[in-house]
Tab-separated table of C-alpha atoms in Angstrom:
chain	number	residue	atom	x	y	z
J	17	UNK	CA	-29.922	-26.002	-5.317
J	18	UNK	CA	-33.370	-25.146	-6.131
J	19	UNK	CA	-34.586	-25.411	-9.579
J	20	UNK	CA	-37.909	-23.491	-10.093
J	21	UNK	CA	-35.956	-20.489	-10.244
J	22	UNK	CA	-33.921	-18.337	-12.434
J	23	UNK	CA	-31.520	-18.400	-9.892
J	24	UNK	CA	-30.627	-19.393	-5.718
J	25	UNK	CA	-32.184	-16.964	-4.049
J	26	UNK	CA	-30.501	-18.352	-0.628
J	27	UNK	CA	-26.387	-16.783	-0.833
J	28	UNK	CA	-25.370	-19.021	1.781
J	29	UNK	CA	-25.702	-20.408	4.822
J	30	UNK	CA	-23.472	-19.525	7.738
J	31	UNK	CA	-22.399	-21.555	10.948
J	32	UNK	CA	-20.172	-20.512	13.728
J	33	UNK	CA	-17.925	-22.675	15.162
J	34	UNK	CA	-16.517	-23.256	18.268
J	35	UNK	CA	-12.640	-22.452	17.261
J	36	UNK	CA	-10.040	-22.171	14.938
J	37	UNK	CA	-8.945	-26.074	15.363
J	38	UNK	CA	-12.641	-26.816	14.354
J	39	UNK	CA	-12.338	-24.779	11.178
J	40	UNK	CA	-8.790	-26.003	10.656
J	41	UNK	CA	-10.355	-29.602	11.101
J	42	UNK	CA	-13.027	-29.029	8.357
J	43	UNK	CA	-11.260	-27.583	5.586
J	44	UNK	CA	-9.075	-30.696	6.074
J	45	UNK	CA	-11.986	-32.788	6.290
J	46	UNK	CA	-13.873	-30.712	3.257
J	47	UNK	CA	-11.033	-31.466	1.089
J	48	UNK	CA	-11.333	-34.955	0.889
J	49	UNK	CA	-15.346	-35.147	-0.031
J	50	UNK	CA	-16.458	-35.742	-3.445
J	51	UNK	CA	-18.566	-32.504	-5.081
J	52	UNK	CA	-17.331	-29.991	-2.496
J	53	UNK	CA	-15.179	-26.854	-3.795
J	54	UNK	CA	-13.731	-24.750	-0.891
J	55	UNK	CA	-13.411	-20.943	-1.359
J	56	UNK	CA	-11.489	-19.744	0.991
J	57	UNK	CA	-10.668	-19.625	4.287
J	58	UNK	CA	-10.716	-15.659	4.115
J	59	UNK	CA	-11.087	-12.848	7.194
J	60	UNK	CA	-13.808	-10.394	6.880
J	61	UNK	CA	-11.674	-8.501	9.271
J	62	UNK	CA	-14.357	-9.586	11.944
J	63	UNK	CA	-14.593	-13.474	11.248
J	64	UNK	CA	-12.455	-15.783	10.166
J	65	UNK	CA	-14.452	-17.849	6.973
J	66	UNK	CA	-14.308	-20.832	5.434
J	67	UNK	CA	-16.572	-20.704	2.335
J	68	UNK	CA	-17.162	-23.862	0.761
J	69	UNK	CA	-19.725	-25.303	-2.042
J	70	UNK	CA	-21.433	-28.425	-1.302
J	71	UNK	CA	-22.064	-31.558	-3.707
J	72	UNK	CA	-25.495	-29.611	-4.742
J	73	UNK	CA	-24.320	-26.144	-5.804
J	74	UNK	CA	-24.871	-24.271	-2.169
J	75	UNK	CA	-22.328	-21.967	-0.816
J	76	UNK	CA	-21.631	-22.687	3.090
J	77	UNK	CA	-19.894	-20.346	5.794
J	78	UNK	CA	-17.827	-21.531	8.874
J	79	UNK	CA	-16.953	-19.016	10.656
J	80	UNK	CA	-15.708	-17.922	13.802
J	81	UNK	CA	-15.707	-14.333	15.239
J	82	UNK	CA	-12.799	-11.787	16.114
J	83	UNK	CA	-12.806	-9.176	18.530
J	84	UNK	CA	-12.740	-6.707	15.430
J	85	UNK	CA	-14.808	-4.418	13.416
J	86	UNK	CA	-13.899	-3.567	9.863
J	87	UNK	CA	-16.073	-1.572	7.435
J	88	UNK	CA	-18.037	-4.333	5.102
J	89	UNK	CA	-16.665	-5.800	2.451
J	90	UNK	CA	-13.641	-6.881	3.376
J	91	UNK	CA	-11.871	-9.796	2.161
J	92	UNK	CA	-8.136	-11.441	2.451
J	93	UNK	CA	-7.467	-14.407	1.894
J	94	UNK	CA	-5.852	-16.409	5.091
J	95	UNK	CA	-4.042	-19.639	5.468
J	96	UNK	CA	-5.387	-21.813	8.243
J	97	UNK	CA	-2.290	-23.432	8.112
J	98	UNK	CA	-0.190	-20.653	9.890
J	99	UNK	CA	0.534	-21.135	13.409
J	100	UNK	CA	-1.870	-19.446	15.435
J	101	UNK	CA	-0.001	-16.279	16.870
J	102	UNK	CA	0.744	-15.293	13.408
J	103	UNK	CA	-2.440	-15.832	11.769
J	104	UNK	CA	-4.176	-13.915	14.773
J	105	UNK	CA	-1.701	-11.066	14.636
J	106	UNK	CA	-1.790	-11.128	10.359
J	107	UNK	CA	-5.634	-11.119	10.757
J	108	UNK	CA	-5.259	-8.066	13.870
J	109	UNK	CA	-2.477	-5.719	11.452
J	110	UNK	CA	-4.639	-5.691	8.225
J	111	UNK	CA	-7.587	-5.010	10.394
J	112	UNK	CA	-6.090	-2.248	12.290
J	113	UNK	CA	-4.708	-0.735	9.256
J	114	UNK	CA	-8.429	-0.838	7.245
J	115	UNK	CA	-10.051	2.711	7.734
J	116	UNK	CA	-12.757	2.312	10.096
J	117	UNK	CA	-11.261	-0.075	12.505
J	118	UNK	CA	-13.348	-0.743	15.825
J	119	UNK	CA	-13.032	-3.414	18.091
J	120	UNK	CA	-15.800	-5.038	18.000
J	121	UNK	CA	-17.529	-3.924	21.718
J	122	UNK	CA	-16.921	-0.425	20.546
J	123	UNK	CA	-18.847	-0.908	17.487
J	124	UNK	CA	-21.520	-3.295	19.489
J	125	UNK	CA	-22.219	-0.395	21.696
J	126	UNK	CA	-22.393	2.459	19.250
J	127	UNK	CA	-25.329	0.403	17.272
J	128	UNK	CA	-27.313	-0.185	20.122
């Protein structure tokens, strides 16, 4: 974390990856290090996150994308531990059921 400042003026830094096994492998891996404290995994409705905060302070995103569009913020808290139908279909109902619900090439083309 930088220290000339008051405070971090970077919130975090964000990195897809390439599927749920990868995030399922981090968090597993991110548990054992020394320093880091995971925050999360959550759904955004149109990712699936896993925050974490590294040895120095910094806040990290993995993420991967869904084919959904919810209204920002949106936060619930997941467990990448659930088989993979159910945590798709968990992640699909409360997304569905959030006011503003898109999928995500409707909302893709209306911003273009």
């Amino acid at each position: 974390m930088h220290t000339d400042f008051a405070f971090n003026i970077v919130n975090q830094m964000s990195f897809r990856v390439d599927s749920l096994q990868t995030l399922r492998e981090m968090e597993t891996r991110l548990k054992g290090e020394p320093g880091v404290t995971i925050q999360g995994p959550i759904t955004h409705g149109n990712a699936l996150s896993l925050y974490f905060r590294d040895p120095e302070g910094n806040r990290v995103e993995l993420l991967i994308d869904t084919p959904w569009h919810v209204p920002q913020p949106y936060r619930i808290p997941v467990d990448l531990s659930t088989p993979d139908k159910d945590l798709w279909g968990f992640i699909e109902q409360k997304a569905r059921a959030t006011p503003g619900f898109k999928m995500r090439t409707e909302w893709q083309a209306e911003i273009k």
